[in-house]
Each structure stands twice: as C-alpha cells, then as structure tokens.
Short mmCIF file of C-alpha atoms in Angstrom, two decimals:
data_model
loop_
_atom_site.label_atom_id
_atom_site.label_comp_id
_atom_site.label_asym_id
_atom_site.label_seq_id
_atom_site.Cartn_x
_atom_site.Cartn_y
_atom_site.Cartn_z
CA MET A 1 -25.58 -10.78 37.55
CA ILE A 2 -22.37 -10.17 35.78
CA SER A 3 -19.91 -11.14 38.51
CA CYS A 4 -16.98 -8.85 39.16
CA THR A 5 -14.82 -11.78 37.99
CA GLU A 6 -16.53 -11.45 34.58
CA PHE A 7 -16.39 -7.66 34.41
CA ILE A 8 -13.27 -7.47 32.23
CA LEU A 9 -15.00 -9.63 29.63
CA ALA A 10 -18.08 -7.37 29.73
CA TYR A 11 -15.89 -4.27 29.47
CA ASN A 12 -14.04 -5.71 26.48
CA GLU A 13 -17.32 -6.55 24.75
CA LEU A 14 -18.59 -3.03 25.39
CA PHE A 15 -15.53 -1.48 23.74
CA LYS A 16 -16.00 -3.73 20.69
CA PHE A 17 -19.75 -3.06 20.58
CA LEU A 18 -19.32 0.72 20.70
CA HIS A 19 -16.54 0.65 18.09
CA GLU A 20 -18.45 -1.60 15.67
CA ASN A 21 -21.67 0.42 15.94
CA PHE A 22 -20.53 3.99 16.56
CA GLY A 23 -16.79 4.16 15.76
CA LYS A 24 -13.65 4.55 17.87
CA GLU A 25 -14.63 8.06 18.90
CA ALA A 26 -17.57 6.57 20.81
CA VAL A 27 -15.18 4.30 22.72
CA VAL A 28 -12.92 7.22 23.62
CA ASP A 29 -15.95 9.28 24.73
CA PHE A 30 -16.94 6.40 26.98
CA TRP A 31 -13.46 6.17 28.52
CA ILE A 32 -13.52 9.91 29.23
CA TYR A 33 -16.91 9.52 30.92
CA ILE A 34 -15.65 6.63 33.08
CA SER A 35 -12.59 8.66 34.07
CA ASP A 36 -14.74 11.65 35.05
CA LYS A 37 -17.62 9.81 36.69
CA PHE A 38 -16.14 6.67 38.20
CA LEU A 39 -12.55 7.40 39.23
CA ASP A 40 -13.42 9.95 41.92
CA ASN A 41 -11.45 7.89 44.45
CA LEU A 42 -8.22 8.14 42.42
CA ASP A 43 -8.88 11.84 41.78
CA LYS A 44 -9.33 12.51 45.50
CA LEU A 45 -6.23 10.54 46.48
CA VAL A 46 -3.99 12.30 43.94
CA LYS A 47 -5.42 15.70 44.82
CA GLU A 48 -4.88 15.20 48.55
CA LYS A 49 -1.75 13.02 48.71
CA GLY A 50 -0.04 13.28 45.32
CA ILE A 51 2.32 10.36 44.65
CA ALA A 52 1.45 8.69 47.96
CA GLY A 53 -2.20 8.71 46.84
CA MET A 54 -1.27 7.05 43.55
CA ALA A 55 0.60 4.33 45.45
CA GLU A 56 -2.40 3.82 47.73
CA TYR A 57 -4.85 3.57 44.84
CA TRP A 58 -2.87 1.18 42.65
CA THR A 59 -1.67 -1.00 45.53
CA HIS A 60 -5.33 -1.59 46.42
CA THR A 61 -6.65 -2.21 42.90
CA LEU A 62 -3.70 -4.22 41.56
CA THR A 63 -3.60 -6.43 44.67
CA GLU A 64 -7.31 -7.21 44.41
CA GLU A 65 -6.91 -7.87 40.69
CA LYS A 66 -3.88 -10.09 41.33
CA ALA A 67 -1.58 -8.28 38.92
CA GLU A 68 2.11 -9.09 38.62
CA TYR A 69 3.85 -5.74 38.81
CA VAL A 70 6.71 -3.72 40.21
CA MET A 71 5.84 -0.35 41.70
CA ASP A 72 8.53 2.26 42.31
CA VAL A 73 7.49 5.14 44.54
CA ARG A 74 9.86 8.09 44.93
CA GLU A 75 9.52 11.69 46.07
CA ASN A 76 8.90 13.16 42.63
CA ARG A 77 8.14 10.16 40.47
CA PHE A 78 6.01 7.08 40.44
CA SER A 79 6.18 4.11 38.10
CA ILE A 80 4.52 0.77 37.54
CA TYR A 81 6.13 -1.96 35.48
CA MET A 82 3.21 -4.20 34.66
CA LYS A 83 4.61 -7.67 34.07
CA LYS A 84 1.27 -9.39 33.70
CA CYS A 85 -1.82 -7.24 33.27
CA PRO A 86 -4.75 -8.95 35.06
CA SER A 87 -7.25 -7.90 32.37
CA VAL A 88 -5.17 -9.24 29.50
CA SER A 89 -4.50 -12.44 31.46
CA ILE A 90 -8.23 -13.04 31.93
CA MET A 91 -8.92 -12.51 28.22
CA ASN A 92 -6.04 -14.74 27.18
CA LYS A 93 -7.13 -17.46 29.60
CA ARG A 94 -10.73 -17.32 28.38
CA LYS A 95 -9.54 -17.17 24.75
CA VAL A 96 -11.70 -14.15 23.93
CA LYS A 97 -10.93 -11.73 21.13
CA LYS A 98 -9.46 -8.64 22.75
CA TYR A 99 -10.64 -5.23 21.51
CA LYS A 100 -7.84 -4.03 19.25
CA HIS A 101 -7.39 -0.75 21.19
CA TYR A 102 -8.08 -2.28 24.62
CA CYS A 103 -4.84 -1.14 26.30
CA GLU A 104 -5.43 2.49 25.33
CA HIS A 105 -8.08 2.88 28.02
CA CYS A 106 -5.33 2.92 30.68
CA ASP A 107 -3.79 5.90 28.92
CA ILE A 108 -6.98 7.95 28.63
CA LEU A 109 -8.63 7.08 31.96
CA TYR A 110 -5.65 7.87 34.17
CA ARG A 111 -3.90 10.62 32.20
CA ARG A 112 -6.93 12.90 32.63
CA ILE A 113 -6.66 12.71 36.39
CA ILE A 114 -2.89 12.60 36.85
CA GLU A 115 -2.09 15.56 34.56
CA LYS A 116 -4.73 17.70 36.24
CA TYR A 117 -2.62 17.79 39.41
CA GLY A 118 0.74 18.83 37.95
CA PHE A 119 2.22 15.49 36.90
CA SER A 120 3.29 14.14 33.52
CA TYR A 121 1.95 10.72 32.52
CA LYS A 122 3.66 8.41 30.05
CA ILE A 123 2.70 4.85 29.20
CA LYS A 124 4.73 2.51 27.02
CA PHE A 125 3.05 -0.63 25.78
CA ILE A 126 5.77 -3.28 25.73
CA ASP A 127 3.64 -6.23 24.65
CA LYS A 128 -0.11 -5.74 24.35
CA ASN A 129 -0.75 -9.45 23.74
CA LYS A 130 1.03 -10.49 26.92
CA GLY A 131 -0.16 -7.50 28.94
CA LYS A 132 3.22 -5.88 29.59
CA CYS A 133 3.51 -2.11 29.91
CA PHE A 134 5.35 0.60 31.78
CA VAL A 135 3.79 3.70 33.32
CA MET A 136 5.95 6.63 34.40
CA ILE A 137 4.51 9.60 36.27
CA ARG A 138 6.68 12.59 37.18
CA LYS A 139 6.06 15.73 39.17
CA LYS A 140 6.32 18.78 36.90
CA TYR A 141 8.39 21.66 38.22
CA MET B 1 -9.59 -21.87 53.98
CA SER B 2 -8.75 -18.26 53.08
CA LYS B 3 -11.38 -16.23 51.26
CA LYS B 4 -10.66 -15.41 47.62
CA VAL B 5 -10.08 -11.67 47.14
CA ILE B 6 -12.13 -10.13 44.36
CA HIS B 7 -12.28 -6.56 43.04
CA LYS B 8 -15.88 -5.60 43.80
CA ASP B 9 -15.46 -2.02 42.61
CA PHE B 10 -15.98 -3.44 39.11
CA HIS B 11 -19.71 -3.56 39.92
CA GLY B 12 -19.60 0.23 40.28
CA ALA B 13 -17.81 0.63 36.95
CA LEU B 14 -20.41 -1.56 35.24
CA SER B 15 -23.25 0.46 36.74
CA VAL B 16 -21.70 3.73 35.49
CA ALA B 17 -21.26 2.12 32.06
CA PHE B 18 -24.94 1.09 31.96
CA ASP B 19 -25.98 4.60 32.94
CA TYR B 20 -23.84 6.06 30.17
CA ILE B 21 -25.26 3.75 27.48
CA LEU B 22 -28.80 4.36 28.69
CA LYS B 23 -28.48 8.15 28.61
CA LYS B 24 -26.50 8.40 25.38
CA TYR B 25 -27.97 5.58 23.27
CA GLY B 26 -31.17 4.38 24.99
CA LYS B 27 -32.48 1.19 26.54
CA ASN B 28 -32.67 -0.75 23.24
CA ILE B 29 -28.93 -0.35 22.69
CA LEU B 30 -28.22 -1.39 26.28
CA GLU B 31 -30.30 -4.52 25.66
CA GLU B 32 -28.44 -5.24 22.41
CA TYR B 33 -25.13 -5.01 24.23
CA LEU B 34 -26.35 -7.31 27.03
CA LYS B 35 -27.48 -9.91 24.48
CA ILE B 36 -23.93 -9.94 23.10
CA CYS B 37 -22.59 -10.32 26.65
CA ALA B 38 -24.86 -13.33 27.15
CA ARG B 39 -23.54 -15.08 24.06
CA LYS B 40 -19.86 -14.16 24.45
CA ILE B 41 -19.19 -14.11 28.20
CA TYR B 42 -21.35 -17.12 28.99
CA ARG B 43 -20.32 -19.23 26.00
CA ASP B 44 -18.81 -21.95 28.22
CA LEU B 45 -21.78 -21.95 30.60
CA ILE B 46 -24.18 -22.25 27.66
CA GLU B 47 -22.32 -25.32 26.37
CA LYS B 48 -22.37 -26.82 29.86
CA ILE B 49 -26.12 -26.24 30.23
CA LYS B 50 -26.70 -27.92 26.87
CA LYS B 51 -24.84 -30.98 28.15
CA GLU B 52 -25.75 -31.10 31.84
CA GLY B 53 -29.01 -29.12 32.07
CA ILE B 54 -30.13 -27.61 35.36
CA SER B 55 -27.11 -28.89 37.32
CA ALA B 56 -24.87 -26.58 35.29
CA ILE B 57 -26.98 -23.57 36.26
CA GLU B 58 -26.92 -24.67 39.89
CA GLY B 59 -23.14 -25.07 39.86
CA TYR B 60 -22.61 -21.68 38.24
CA TRP B 61 -24.92 -19.86 40.68
CA LYS B 62 -23.38 -21.56 43.75
CA ASN B 63 -19.88 -20.65 42.62
CA ILE B 64 -20.52 -17.02 41.69
CA PHE B 65 -22.81 -16.06 44.54
CA SER B 66 -20.62 -17.74 47.17
CA LEU B 67 -17.58 -15.95 45.78
CA GLU B 68 -19.46 -12.64 45.85
CA ASP B 69 -20.64 -13.19 49.44
CA ALA B 70 -24.33 -13.01 48.52
CA GLU B 71 -27.19 -14.09 50.73
CA PHE B 72 -29.04 -16.60 48.56
CA THR B 73 -30.94 -19.86 48.36
CA ILE B 74 -31.33 -22.28 45.46
CA GLU B 75 -34.24 -24.65 44.99
CA LYS B 76 -33.75 -27.34 42.36
CA GLU B 77 -36.55 -29.45 40.94
CA LYS B 78 -36.55 -31.82 37.98
CA ASN B 79 -37.25 -29.22 35.29
CA ARG B 80 -37.00 -26.00 37.19
CA ILE B 81 -34.44 -24.14 39.28
CA THR B 82 -35.09 -21.07 41.42
CA LEU B 83 -32.53 -18.69 42.85
CA GLU B 84 -33.56 -16.27 45.54
CA ILE B 85 -31.12 -13.46 46.27
CA LEU B 86 -31.81 -11.79 49.58
CA LYS B 87 -28.94 -9.33 49.30
CA CYS B 88 -27.52 -8.66 45.85
CA PRO B 89 -23.73 -8.35 46.32
CA ALA B 90 -23.36 -5.93 43.41
CA ILE B 91 -26.07 -3.50 44.54
CA TYR B 92 -24.93 -3.76 48.16
CA HIS B 93 -21.34 -2.89 47.19
CA ILE B 94 -22.43 -0.01 44.93
CA ARG B 95 -24.55 1.47 47.72
CA THR B 96 -21.87 0.96 50.38
CA LYS B 97 -19.22 2.69 48.27
CA GLY B 98 -21.53 5.46 47.12
CA TYR B 99 -21.22 4.66 43.41
CA LEU B 100 -23.96 5.61 41.00
CA LEU B 101 -26.63 2.90 40.77
CA SER B 102 -28.06 2.81 37.25
CA LYS B 103 -31.84 2.64 37.20
CA GLU B 104 -31.46 -0.22 34.73
CA PHE B 105 -28.79 -2.11 36.65
CA CYS B 106 -30.99 -5.20 37.03
CA LEU B 107 -31.68 -5.32 33.29
CA GLN B 108 -28.49 -7.39 32.96
CA CYS B 109 -30.07 -10.37 34.76
CA HIS B 110 -33.33 -10.10 32.81
CA VAL B 111 -31.66 -9.94 29.37
CA ILE B 112 -28.72 -12.29 29.99
CA ASN B 113 -30.87 -15.00 31.60
CA ARG B 114 -33.45 -14.69 28.79
CA GLU B 115 -30.76 -15.05 26.12
CA ILE B 116 -29.09 -18.01 27.83
CA GLY B 117 -32.51 -19.63 28.24
CA LYS B 118 -33.40 -19.02 24.60
CA ILE B 119 -30.24 -20.77 23.42
CA THR B 120 -30.43 -23.69 25.86
CA GLY B 121 -34.17 -24.40 25.83
CA PHE B 122 -35.24 -22.83 29.12
CA LYS B 123 -37.87 -20.24 29.93
CA SER B 124 -36.40 -17.55 32.14
CA GLU B 125 -38.13 -15.32 34.66
CA VAL B 126 -36.56 -12.62 36.83
CA TYR B 127 -38.35 -10.59 39.48
CA SER B 128 -36.14 -7.90 40.98
CA GLU B 129 -36.69 -5.12 43.46
CA LYS B 130 -34.44 -3.06 45.74
CA GLY B 131 -31.44 -5.37 45.78
CA LYS B 132 -33.46 -8.57 46.12
CA CYS B 133 -34.54 -10.86 43.33
CA ILE B 134 -35.88 -14.21 42.26
CA GLN B 135 -34.48 -15.85 39.13
CA ILE B 136 -36.07 -18.92 37.57
CA PHE B 137 -35.08 -21.23 34.71
CA GLU B 138 -37.71 -23.75 33.61
CA LYS B 139 -37.08 -26.40 30.95
CA ILE B 140 -39.30 -25.94 27.88
CA LYS B 141 -40.93 -29.30 27.11
#
C-alpha cells in the first residue's frame, strides 16, 4: 500500500509519467479531473460558506500536512502565504526530482472551484524550489 | 505519546487517480506507472532489503501500518515474511469518507511488491479481497 505519507512522491511520479508519455496537456487534463472529481469537499464548503469555507478547508488540510503558512481571513478576501510547502519539503527531504511544473497543480485544481463562486484567484510562486508561494482570493463585486 | 497526525484523504486522491488512468489509458499503463513508483518511491527500502533482508521488510511494514492505524499481523520466518491486513486503512478511509474506490485500487500492492521482490531477490504474493489482504515475500534460493 502506498502510505498517505508517500502519496506526494506517487503524485509527483504520476505527473512526470504522464508528461513523458503523453505530454503536458495530459497532466493538465488529469489536474482538471482531480479538481472536478476529488475536491467535492472544497467545492461544497466554498459554495455554502464562501471565505469561511475556504478557511475551514485549508486549516484542516494544511494542519494535517504540517505546512508552515500564514492565513489571513477577512470579509471579502482570503490569502495564504505558504512559507514551507509540505509537498516540496517532502520531495526535497527525499531528494527526488520534482516534476518541473509541479507547483502549477495548485493553480489549476483550486482556481476551477474558487472562480466558480464569484471569487478571483491569484497565485504567485515566490520560490518553487523552497516551496514558497502566495495565494490571494478576493470576492468579486 | 501523542499520535502522529497524517493526511489520510490522500488515499482518496490516489484512488481517483488510479480510476482516471484506468479509464483513459488502460490497466497496462496503470501497471507501468506503478512499476516506476516501486523503483522511485521505494528506492531506500530496496537498498535496505538488499542489505538487511526480511528484517527491512518487517520494519517498513510495522512502521507504515502502525502509523496508518491498520489492523494487521506479521509472521516472520527465516526466508519468508507474511503480512495479514484485517482492515486496510486506505480502503477503510475511502469508504468512510465516501470517496470513489477504484476497482483496481489493490493493484498497487500486487505490482509494487512484485517489482520490489524482483529487484531484491524475493518472490512476492498478494491475495486481496474487500479491504483485507495477505502479502508474502519469500527469499528465492
């Protein structure tokens, strides 16, 4: 059994495998599928609670994944400053070759859900090697 | 001692990923990907098995399945080690959370164990059914 502690490594290998055999488009198609078929819980939380739902979702996942981050939750905006991405940390620690577009999955997976409910979604990759990024979500008027 | 928190939802994501590969590319491609996982993710374990033999498998299983809160037993003999999983933690979590359970979810244990065995000189057998399984590694003389 691939343990959930090894999942990030399996995920990374899948991205590389799809890219090498079927091109980047196949990786993007896969990310879209995961967003649509697996992130129902995030979709439901954002649909029902808006920004409070985002805070609930990411507090749960990032705590379990032991991320180092700063979350800022306000009435009409939500941001996460990721100081140490747990996925990138695992790959760095295990000295595995990270898929060159690895960080992009966080853009595609979440943007599809967030924008659907009247929010803008921006992600700035500060340092992909160290796993630093900044996500800003704003309510559209 | 406090229990280590792990993000078990990753099992659900992996199951959805398997289902996607199976439907879009077929079982052979899923197997190819899992063979890569065996060689890349379990690189350190493979080296340890080459040096320490069965004890390395025992140590790995005890660590992972304790961490994942599985119900399991391990029987170690001179040239053979048997793991019996009475409640697979991955399948249990997937069912509890209502995630999609790929019909080929257990293929990971069959292919990964076989690949690890092939590289380290062990014959591998896996018998799985409904969230229970028996996994065996036997030293090839």
